[in-house]
Amino acid sequence: MLKQQLNFKLSQKLSPQQIQLMKLIQLPTQAFEQRISQEMNENPALEGGKEDEDKLDDEFNNEDEYENDNDVIETDINVDDYLSDDETPSYKLSANNYSADDEDKQTPYASGTSFNQFLLTQLNTFRFDEEEAEIAKFLVGSVDESGYIRREIADILDDLAFTQNVYTTVEKIEKILEIVQDLDPAGVGARDLQECLLLQLYRRNPSNSVSLAIEIIDDAFDHFIKKHYSKLIQKFNITEDELREAIHEIESLNPKPGGAYSGNTRMVEHVVPDFAIRIVDGELDLTLNGRNAPELHVSREYSNMLKGYKASKEKSRSQKDAVMFIKQKLDAAKWFIDAIKQRQQTLFVTMNSIMHHQEEYFLTGDERNLKPMILKDIADKIHMDVSTVSRVANSKYVDTPYGTKLIKEFFSESMKNDQGEDVSTREIKKILEITIGEESKKKPLTDDKLAKILKEKGYPIARRTVAKYREQLDIPVARLRKEL
């Protein structure tokens, strides 16, 4: 029995070619283009563009003759040796969101200086002595991408001594920090959220609401973040309208001032949809991004080299070695072209099945129309392995009339409604989201009340399940949703 199980496991092992194909399927459009470019650079027998298919077939047939030639030194050719065995390369999903045939719209890259350089430039407007300048530069260098300095002054004091050979005092660092906190954008250089909000409020034009906002953040920050509004009204002896105006001032502040700087050199991430779904005459129309269907062919020059070898009367050892190299490259090129076609077919068949399974959603855009769907549902329909469907779903995007979506978002487990019918957990989450959106913000619904409402709507789920779905939707508890 053990031997039979072992043999079964061995028979399931993927060949190197299958592994390479799986890697190709997993690559999104941008990385796929890089992979093709890499292969063409490494294999001179692979070329881009169209080729005369009839002539190409003749050349392949002639090549078969050479394989039977006894003068050629035959060896086992492992195609995998001629394909890169690297893991999926790191990349940013940044390119235009159109196929090769669409208008050329370039991805916007953030340009200009970095956030830290922007701050350093502002320091030039201040007059520092040599020590102060070193401290100021070090503090600016400690500002993170959100605009905060999250290190203790004592640690900065030690680092200045050990790394910059600057021996100073906590008081002097705090004095220079005040200057750094005067830089733009407002709130930069803060050590925590409370200080960040205060720095911004201090720059506001004086008014009663601004003064009250400063008092609230400075003296009752804990009450504010927990939305204990009644305690704030009592503590500051104010009206509900006055509190509402102060909170409006606070909510208009930026909790991450560094993120607002447009010159930040972090690249804006854009996805390249691998598919597009359009509604044409009431029917769904699926297309594969043209950049996933490159035109590739085997080099005629390399095929002609084999012809030349065949025609030559004297065949030296070096010629035989050369022709083996040529044959290997040709085999690798032919395999790669076939793998690209298999990838195209796999992607299209998989997405087509997903589209038809979720036809009602794609026709309406209403997430409540998403049907329960797991990987196995699609795998069974297209007679492929679950892992193949997973590779497509987890790494591919589809452009729909309702925006660009990650394909795995269309998958969800099922639950039973009160009619005993299977419904998608995505459908329940959407109804939960709508219910919370329609609640009175003065008296937000607790998880218990939400569970009762969902049960009345025909979805009998427990309170803990409501809490789980609410957290997955990134919706806070009722107390934190309360508004005046």
PDB file of C-alpha atoms in Angstrom, residues 36 39-40 43-53 55-57 59-60 294-303 329-330 332-338 340-341:
ATOM      1  CA  ILE A  36       9.844  37.775 -23.019  1.00  0.00           C
ATOM      2  CA  GLU A  39      14.276  35.276 -23.191  1.00  0.00           C
ATOM      3  CA  MET A  40      14.900  37.085 -26.477  1.00  0.00           C
ATOM      4  CA  ASN A  43      18.218  33.112 -27.000  1.00  0.00           C
ATOM      5  CA  PRO A  44      19.253  34.510 -30.408  1.00  0.00           C
ATOM      6  CA  ALA A  45      17.104  31.845 -32.104  1.00  0.00           C
ATOM      7  CA  LEU A  46      13.967  33.592 -30.819  1.00  0.00           C
ATOM      8  CA  GLU A  47      12.775  36.658 -32.693  1.00  0.00           C
ATOM      9  CA  GLY A  48       9.809  39.009 -32.528  1.00  0.00           C
ATOM     10  CA  GLY A  49       7.374  39.823 -35.330  1.00  0.00           C
ATOM     11  CA  LYS A  50       5.538  37.746 -37.893  1.00  0.00           C
ATOM     12  CA  GLU A  51       7.125  34.999 -39.983  1.00  0.00           C
ATOM     13  CA  ASP A  52       5.970  33.139 -43.096  1.00  0.00           C
ATOM     14  CA  GLU A  53       4.392  30.022 -41.583  1.00  0.00           C
ATOM     15  CA  LYS A  55       8.455  28.523 -45.023  1.00  0.00           C
ATOM     16  CA  LEU A  56       8.872  28.052 -41.327  1.00  0.00           C
ATOM     17  CA  ASP A  57       7.174  24.636 -41.465  1.00  0.00           C
ATOM     18  CA  GLU A  59      12.513  24.629 -42.197  1.00  0.00           C
ATOM     19  CA  PHE A  60      11.251  22.669 -39.187  1.00  0.00           C
ATOM     20  CA  PRO A 294       3.255  38.772 -28.590  1.00  0.00           C
ATOM     21  CA  GLU A 295       4.261  37.775 -32.114  1.00  0.00           C
ATOM     22  CA  LEU A 296       7.286  35.499 -31.870  1.00  0.00           C
ATOM     23  CA  HIS A 297       8.985  33.196 -34.348  1.00  0.00           C
ATOM     24  CA  VAL A 298      12.066  31.047 -34.713  1.00  0.00           C
ATOM     25  CA  SER A 299      15.044  32.765 -36.331  1.00  0.00           C
ATOM     26  CA  ARG A 300      15.349  31.915 -40.034  1.00  0.00           C
ATOM     27  CA  GLU A 301      19.064  32.656 -39.819  1.00  0.00           C
ATOM     28  CA  TYR A 302      19.516  29.870 -37.273  1.00  0.00           C
ATOM     29  CA  SER A 303      17.456  27.473 -39.391  1.00  0.00           C
ATOM     30  CA  LYS A 329      18.556  27.128 -29.122  1.00  0.00           C
ATOM     31  CA  LEU A 330      15.994  26.297 -31.799  1.00  0.00           C
ATOM     32  CA  ALA A 332      14.227  26.199 -26.705  1.00  0.00           C
ATOM     33  CA  ALA A 333      12.731  28.883 -28.959  1.00  0.00           C
ATOM     34  CA  LYS A 334      10.069  26.523 -30.309  1.00  0.00           C
ATOM     35  CA  TRP A 335       9.160  25.404 -26.783  1.00  0.00           C
ATOM     36  CA  PHE A 336       8.938  28.989 -25.537  1.00  0.00           C
ATOM     37  CA  ILE A 337       6.616  29.975 -28.403  1.00  0.00           C
ATOM     38  CA  ASP A 338       4.368  26.977 -27.656  1.00  0.00           C
ATOM     39  CA  ILE A 340       3.295  31.420 -24.741  1.00  0.00           C
ATOM     40  CA  LYS A 341       0.355  30.071 -26.762  1.00  0.00           C
TER      41      LYS A 341
END
